[in-house]
Short mmCIF file of C-alpha atoms in Angstrom, two decimals:
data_model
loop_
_atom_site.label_atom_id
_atom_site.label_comp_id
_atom_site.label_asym_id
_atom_site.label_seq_id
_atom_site.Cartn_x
_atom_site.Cartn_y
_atom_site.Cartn_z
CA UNK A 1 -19.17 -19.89 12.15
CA UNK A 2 -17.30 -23.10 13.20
CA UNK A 3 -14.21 -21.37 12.12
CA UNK A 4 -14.77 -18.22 14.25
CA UNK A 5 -16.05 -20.50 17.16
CA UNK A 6 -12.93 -22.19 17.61
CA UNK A 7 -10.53 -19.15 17.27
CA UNK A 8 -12.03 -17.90 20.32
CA UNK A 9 -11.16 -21.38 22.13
CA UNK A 10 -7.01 -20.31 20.99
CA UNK A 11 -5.82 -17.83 23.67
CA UNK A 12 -1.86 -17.21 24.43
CA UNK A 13 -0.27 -17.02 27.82
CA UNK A 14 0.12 -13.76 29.87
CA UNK A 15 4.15 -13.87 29.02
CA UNK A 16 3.47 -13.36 25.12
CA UNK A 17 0.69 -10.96 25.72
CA UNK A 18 2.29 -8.59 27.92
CA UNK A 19 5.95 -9.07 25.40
CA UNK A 20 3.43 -7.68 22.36
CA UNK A 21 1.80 -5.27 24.61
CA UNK A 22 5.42 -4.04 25.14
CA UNK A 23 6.69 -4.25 22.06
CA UNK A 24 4.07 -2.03 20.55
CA UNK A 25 4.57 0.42 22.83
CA UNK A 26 8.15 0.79 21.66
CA UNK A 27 7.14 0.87 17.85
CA UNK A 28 6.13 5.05 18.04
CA UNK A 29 4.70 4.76 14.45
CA UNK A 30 2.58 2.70 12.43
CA UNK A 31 3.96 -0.37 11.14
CA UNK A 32 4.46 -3.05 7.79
CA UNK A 33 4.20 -6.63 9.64
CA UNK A 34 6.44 -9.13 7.10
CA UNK A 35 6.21 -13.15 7.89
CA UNK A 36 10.18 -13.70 6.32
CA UNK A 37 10.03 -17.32 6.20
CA UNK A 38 13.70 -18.31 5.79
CA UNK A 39 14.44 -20.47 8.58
CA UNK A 40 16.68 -23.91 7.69
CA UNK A 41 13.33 -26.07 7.67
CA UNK A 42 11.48 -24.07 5.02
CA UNK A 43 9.57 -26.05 2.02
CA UNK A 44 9.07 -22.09 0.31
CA UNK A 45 10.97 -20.15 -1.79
CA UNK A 46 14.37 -18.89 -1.40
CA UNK A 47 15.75 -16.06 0.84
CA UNK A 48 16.68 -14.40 -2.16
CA UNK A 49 13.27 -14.56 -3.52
CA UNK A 50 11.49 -14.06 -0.59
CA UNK A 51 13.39 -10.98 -0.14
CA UNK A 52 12.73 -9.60 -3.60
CA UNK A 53 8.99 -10.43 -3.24
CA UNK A 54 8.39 -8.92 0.04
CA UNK A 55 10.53 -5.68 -0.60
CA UNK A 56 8.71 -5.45 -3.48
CA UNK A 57 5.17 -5.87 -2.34
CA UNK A 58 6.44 -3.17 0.46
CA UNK A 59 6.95 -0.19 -2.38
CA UNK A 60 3.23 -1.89 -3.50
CA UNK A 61 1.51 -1.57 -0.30
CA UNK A 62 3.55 2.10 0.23
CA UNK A 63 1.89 3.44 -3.22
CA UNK A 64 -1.70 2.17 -2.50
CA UNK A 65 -2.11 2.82 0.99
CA UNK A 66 1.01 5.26 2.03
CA UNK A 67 0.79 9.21 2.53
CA UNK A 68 3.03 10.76 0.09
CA UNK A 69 5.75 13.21 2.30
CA UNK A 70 4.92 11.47 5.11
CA UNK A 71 7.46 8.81 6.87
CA UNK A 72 7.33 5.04 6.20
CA UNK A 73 5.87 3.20 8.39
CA UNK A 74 8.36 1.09 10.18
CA UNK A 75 8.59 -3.00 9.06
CA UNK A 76 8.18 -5.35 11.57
CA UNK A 77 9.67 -9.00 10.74
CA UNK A 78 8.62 -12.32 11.87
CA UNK A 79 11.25 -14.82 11.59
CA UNK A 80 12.67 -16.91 13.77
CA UNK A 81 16.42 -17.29 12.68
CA UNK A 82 18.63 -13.99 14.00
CA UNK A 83 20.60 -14.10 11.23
CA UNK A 84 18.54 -14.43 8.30
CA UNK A 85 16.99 -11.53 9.73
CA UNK A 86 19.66 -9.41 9.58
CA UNK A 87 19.32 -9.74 5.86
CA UNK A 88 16.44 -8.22 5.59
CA UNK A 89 17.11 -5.82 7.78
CA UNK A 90 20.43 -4.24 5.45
CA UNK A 91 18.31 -4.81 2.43
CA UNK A 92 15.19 -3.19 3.77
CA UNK A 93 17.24 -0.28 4.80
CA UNK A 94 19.31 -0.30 1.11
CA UNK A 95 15.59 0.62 -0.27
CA UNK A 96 14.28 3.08 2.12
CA UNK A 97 12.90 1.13 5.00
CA UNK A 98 13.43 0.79 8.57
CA UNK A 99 13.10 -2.86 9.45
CA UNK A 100 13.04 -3.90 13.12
CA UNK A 101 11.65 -7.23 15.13
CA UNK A 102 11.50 -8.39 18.72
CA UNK A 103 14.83 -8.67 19.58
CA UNK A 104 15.85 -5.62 18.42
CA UNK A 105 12.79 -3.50 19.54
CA UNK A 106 13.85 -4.71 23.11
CA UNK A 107 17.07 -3.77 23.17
CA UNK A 108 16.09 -0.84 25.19
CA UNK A 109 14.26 -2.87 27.28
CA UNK A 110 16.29 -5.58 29.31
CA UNK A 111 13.45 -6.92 31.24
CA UNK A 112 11.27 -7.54 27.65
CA UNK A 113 14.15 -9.35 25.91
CA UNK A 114 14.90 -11.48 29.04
CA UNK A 115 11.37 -12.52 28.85
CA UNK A 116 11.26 -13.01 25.14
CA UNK A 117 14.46 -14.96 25.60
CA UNK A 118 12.79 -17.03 28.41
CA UNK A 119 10.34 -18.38 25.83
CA UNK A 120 10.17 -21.62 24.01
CA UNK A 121 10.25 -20.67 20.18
CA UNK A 122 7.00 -21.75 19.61
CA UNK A 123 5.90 -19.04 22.13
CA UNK A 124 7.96 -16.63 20.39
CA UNK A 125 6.39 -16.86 17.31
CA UNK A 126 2.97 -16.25 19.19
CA UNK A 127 4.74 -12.73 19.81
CA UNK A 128 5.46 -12.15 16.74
CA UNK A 129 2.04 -13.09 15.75
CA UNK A 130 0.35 -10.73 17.79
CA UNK A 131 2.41 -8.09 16.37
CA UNK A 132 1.61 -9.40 12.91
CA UNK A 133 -2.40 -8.57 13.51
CA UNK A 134 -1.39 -5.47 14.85
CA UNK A 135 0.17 -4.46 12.28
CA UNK A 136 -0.82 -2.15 9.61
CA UNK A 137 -0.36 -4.09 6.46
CA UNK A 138 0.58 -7.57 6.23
CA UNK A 139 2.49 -9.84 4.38
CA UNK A 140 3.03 -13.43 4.30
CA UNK A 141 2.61 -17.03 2.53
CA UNK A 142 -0.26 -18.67 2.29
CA UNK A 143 1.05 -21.88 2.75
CA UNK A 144 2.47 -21.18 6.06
CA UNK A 145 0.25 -22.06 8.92
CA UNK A 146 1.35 -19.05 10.82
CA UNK A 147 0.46 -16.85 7.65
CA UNK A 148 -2.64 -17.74 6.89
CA UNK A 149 -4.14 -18.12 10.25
CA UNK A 150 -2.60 -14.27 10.72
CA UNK A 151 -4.47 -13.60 7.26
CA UNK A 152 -7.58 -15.57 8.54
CA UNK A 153 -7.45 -13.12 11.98
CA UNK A 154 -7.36 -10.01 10.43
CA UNK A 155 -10.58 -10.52 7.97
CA UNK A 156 -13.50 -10.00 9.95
CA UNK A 157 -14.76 -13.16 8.32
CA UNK A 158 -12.56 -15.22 10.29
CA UNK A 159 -11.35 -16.10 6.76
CA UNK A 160 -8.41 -15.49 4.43
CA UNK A 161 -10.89 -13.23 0.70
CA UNK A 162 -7.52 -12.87 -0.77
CA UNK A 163 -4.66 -10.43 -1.64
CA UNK A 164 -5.87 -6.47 -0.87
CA UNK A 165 -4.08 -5.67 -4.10
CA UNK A 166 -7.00 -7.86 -5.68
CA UNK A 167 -10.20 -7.83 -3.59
CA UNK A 168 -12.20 -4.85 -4.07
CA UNK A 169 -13.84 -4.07 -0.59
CA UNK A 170 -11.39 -6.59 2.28
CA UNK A 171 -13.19 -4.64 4.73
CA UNK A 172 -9.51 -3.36 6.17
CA UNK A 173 -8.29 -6.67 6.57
CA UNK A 174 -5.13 -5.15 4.35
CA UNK A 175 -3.26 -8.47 3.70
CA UNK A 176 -1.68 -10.18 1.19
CA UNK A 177 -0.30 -13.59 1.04
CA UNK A 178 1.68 -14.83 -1.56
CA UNK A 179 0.95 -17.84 -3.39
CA UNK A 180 4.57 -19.89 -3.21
CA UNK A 181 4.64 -23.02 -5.52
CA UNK A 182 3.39 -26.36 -4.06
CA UNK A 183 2.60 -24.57 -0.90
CA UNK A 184 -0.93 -22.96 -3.03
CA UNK A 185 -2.92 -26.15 -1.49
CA UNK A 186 -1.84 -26.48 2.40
CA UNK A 187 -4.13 -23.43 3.62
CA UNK A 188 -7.34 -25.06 2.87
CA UNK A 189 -6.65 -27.84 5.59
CA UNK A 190 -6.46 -24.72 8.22
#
């Protein structure tokens, strides 16, 4: 209850709110969320491997919760480094899916990626977070404060039961987080 009590007190700005109100508006389908954690200060695991992981986990999510003959849903990526999100982006597409994120989503938009642009990058990530518990599936690392507390949102719980490839009945909460090395005991201080 504690947990759930103080989520409530967390509540973002009107800038980020009305940049993921925006955003989703743009997406037209229903959407992967992906936390790609490759910026230069990561502790995890390689781009490379993250990469592999991720796309892989993708085709996962695809065959247990996908339509066959219907259309992918559309990946959304949360990182915060341009470049290493490019790629993902050219190996998303090299395996069937479309990747997009903020920047790119509001390219048709110049008044939504002035205003993500405007925003410290701790305030950008609050956009991508809100997209990330919109999202349809997601995936992260659980020793990532962003990921789990994403992973912690979307259980009705308030709390992280573990991968939906695992957990029988996650009550929708349709996330998986992977379990990266030394990272496996950082999530129970959040």
């Amino acid at each position: 209850r504690l947990w759930n009590d103080l989520s409530y007190l967390i509540r973002f700005k009107e800038e980020p709110r009305q940049i993921v109100d925006q955003l989703l508006s743009l997406m037209g389908r229903p959407f992967y969320g992906v936390h790609f954690r490759v910026e230069s200060d990561t502790i995890w695991s390689s781009l490379e491997n993250q990469l592999s992981v991720d796309l892989d986990a993708l085709e996962n999510v695809w065959t247990k919760y996908g339509t066959p003959g219907l259309q992918k849903p559309l990946v959304y990526l949360a990182c915060g480094d341009q470049q290493q999100l490019e790629k993902f982006v050219l190996a998303g597409t090299a395996k069937g899916w479309e990747v997009t994120h903020k920047w790119q989503l509001a390219q048709s938009n110049k008044d939504t990626l002035q205003m993500i642009n405007d925003l410290a990058f701790d305030f950008q990530g609050a956009v991508d977070m809100g997209m990330m518990i919109k999202s349809d599936f997601f995936l992260g690392i659980i020793g990532s404060a962003f990921s789990s507390t994403i992973g912690n949102a979307r259980d009705v719980t308030g709390r992280y039961r573990g991968s939906s490839f695992t957990v029988y009945d996650d009550e929708s909460a349709k996330t998986h987080l992977f379990n990266d090395g030394d990272a496996s005991a950082y999530a129970c201080c959040l």
